[in-house]
Amino acid sequence: MELELFAQANNNAAFQAGQVVGGILAAFICGAIPIVVGMNKGQPVIGVVGGLISGATGFIFGCLGGLPAALVFVVIIVVVEGSSGGTHSRRRRRPVRRYEEEDDDDYDYDDDDYDRRRRRRFD
């Protein structure tokens, strides 16, 4: 009876199936990280490219290779989003309330009030 070490048992069908399932799981996890970050930061193209590369690296090398690749793409996405002034970094403007002309006739404005309304309307 011959004993095999665990590292030598890679011709077993169950072991090979476990490798494939583990590779798919690592690819899914490592690929999803840059895709989700890219979608949230407004950079979907970089996120998908990073997800594909990180997923492939995760499938081949497992999470020890895929997670650092995903981290690299997350850093790239955050830097690009910050330098391009993405949609999330801008402050939203409140909608300006429009006044009817007939409302203007009913109210007696002094000069300061008129200037404030004019500045607010045309800024």
XYZ file of C-alpha atoms in Angstrom:
123
model
C 0.000 0.000 0.000
C 1.471 3.277 -1.116
C 0.740 6.552 0.679
C 0.316 9.750 -1.306
C 0.985 13.203 -0.037
C -1.782 15.790 -0.401
C 0.225 17.794 -2.945
C 0.664 14.687 -5.111
C -3.062 13.873 -5.268
C -3.904 16.190 -8.167
C -4.889 13.397 -10.561
C -7.967 12.692 -8.444
C -11.232 13.774 -10.161
C -12.717 15.242 -6.968
C -9.587 17.320 -6.365
C -9.660 18.673 -9.914
C -13.361 19.521 -9.623
C -12.595 21.392 -6.395
C -9.872 23.343 -8.179
C -12.273 24.394 -10.929
C -15.020 25.386 -8.477
C -12.524 27.299 -6.358
C -11.147 29.062 -9.423
C -14.632 30.081 -10.555
C -15.484 31.351 -7.075
C -12.219 33.329 -6.863
C -12.823 34.746 -10.351
C -16.330 35.860 -9.404
C -15.249 37.521 -6.163
C -12.144 39.192 -7.591
C -13.916 40.301 -10.755
C -16.939 41.736 -8.965
C -14.940 44.129 -6.794
C -13.692 46.500 -9.546
C -16.985 46.250 -11.449
C -19.031 47.368 -8.431
C -16.587 50.144 -7.519
C -16.475 51.332 -11.135
C -20.265 51.493 -11.360
C -20.542 53.384 -8.072
C -17.810 55.884 -8.988
C -19.131 56.583 -12.479
C -16.332 54.733 -14.319
C -18.046 51.619 -15.731
C -15.547 50.981 -18.554
C -12.519 50.853 -16.264
C -14.545 48.765 -13.823
C -15.465 46.136 -16.426
C -11.912 45.964 -17.826
C -10.547 45.661 -14.292
C -13.162 43.023 -13.478
C -12.207 40.904 -16.480
C -8.488 41.096 -15.750
C -8.955 40.542 -12.008
C -11.357 37.658 -12.663
C -8.919 35.955 -15.022
C -6.091 36.435 -12.532
C -8.321 35.103 -9.759
C -9.237 32.021 -11.788
C -5.598 31.214 -12.547
C -3.912 32.158 -9.262
C -6.823 32.126 -6.816
C -7.645 34.937 -4.449
C -3.962 35.437 -3.621
C -3.458 36.762 -7.144
C -6.908 38.138 -7.940
C -7.464 40.312 -4.888
C -4.261 42.364 -5.364
C -5.191 42.836 -9.031
C -8.660 43.995 -7.971
C -7.095 46.393 -5.460
C -4.901 47.892 -8.189
C -7.951 48.570 -10.348
C -9.910 50.004 -7.416
C -7.080 52.480 -6.801
C -7.015 53.384 -10.510
C -10.792 53.941 -10.534
C -10.687 56.150 -7.439
C -7.799 58.237 -8.803
C -9.404 58.681 -12.238
C -12.777 59.545 -10.706
C -11.209 62.123 -8.420
C -9.150 63.806 -11.135
C -11.939 63.958 -13.715
C -14.392 65.558 -11.313
C -16.960 62.794 -11.604
C -20.650 63.283 -11.145
C -20.550 62.258 -7.495
C -18.042 64.903 -6.466
C -20.135 67.804 -7.749
C -22.554 69.590 -5.516
C -26.122 69.480 -6.717
C -27.820 72.769 -7.377
C -31.231 73.296 -5.955
C -33.935 74.096 -8.473
C -34.675 77.785 -8.729
C -38.202 78.742 -7.940
C -39.785 80.592 -10.830
C -42.143 83.435 -10.036
C -45.100 84.404 -12.129
C -45.286 87.939 -13.492
C -48.571 88.532 -11.763
C -46.939 87.732 -8.412
C -44.386 90.484 -9.045
C -47.133 93.082 -9.495
C -48.728 92.316 -6.133
C -45.588 92.697 -4.051
C -43.752 95.965 -3.439
C -40.024 95.202 -3.703
C -37.288 97.345 -2.352
C -33.943 97.442 -4.184
C -32.115 94.939 -1.940
C -34.834 92.302 -2.268
C -34.924 92.708 -6.044
C -31.139 92.321 -6.313
C -31.158 89.166 -4.181
C -33.891 87.589 -6.272
C -32.199 88.599 -9.484
C -28.834 87.172 -8.408
C -30.453 83.940 -7.280
C -32.431 83.597 -10.497
C -29.545 84.228 -12.882
C -26.645 82.494 -11.081
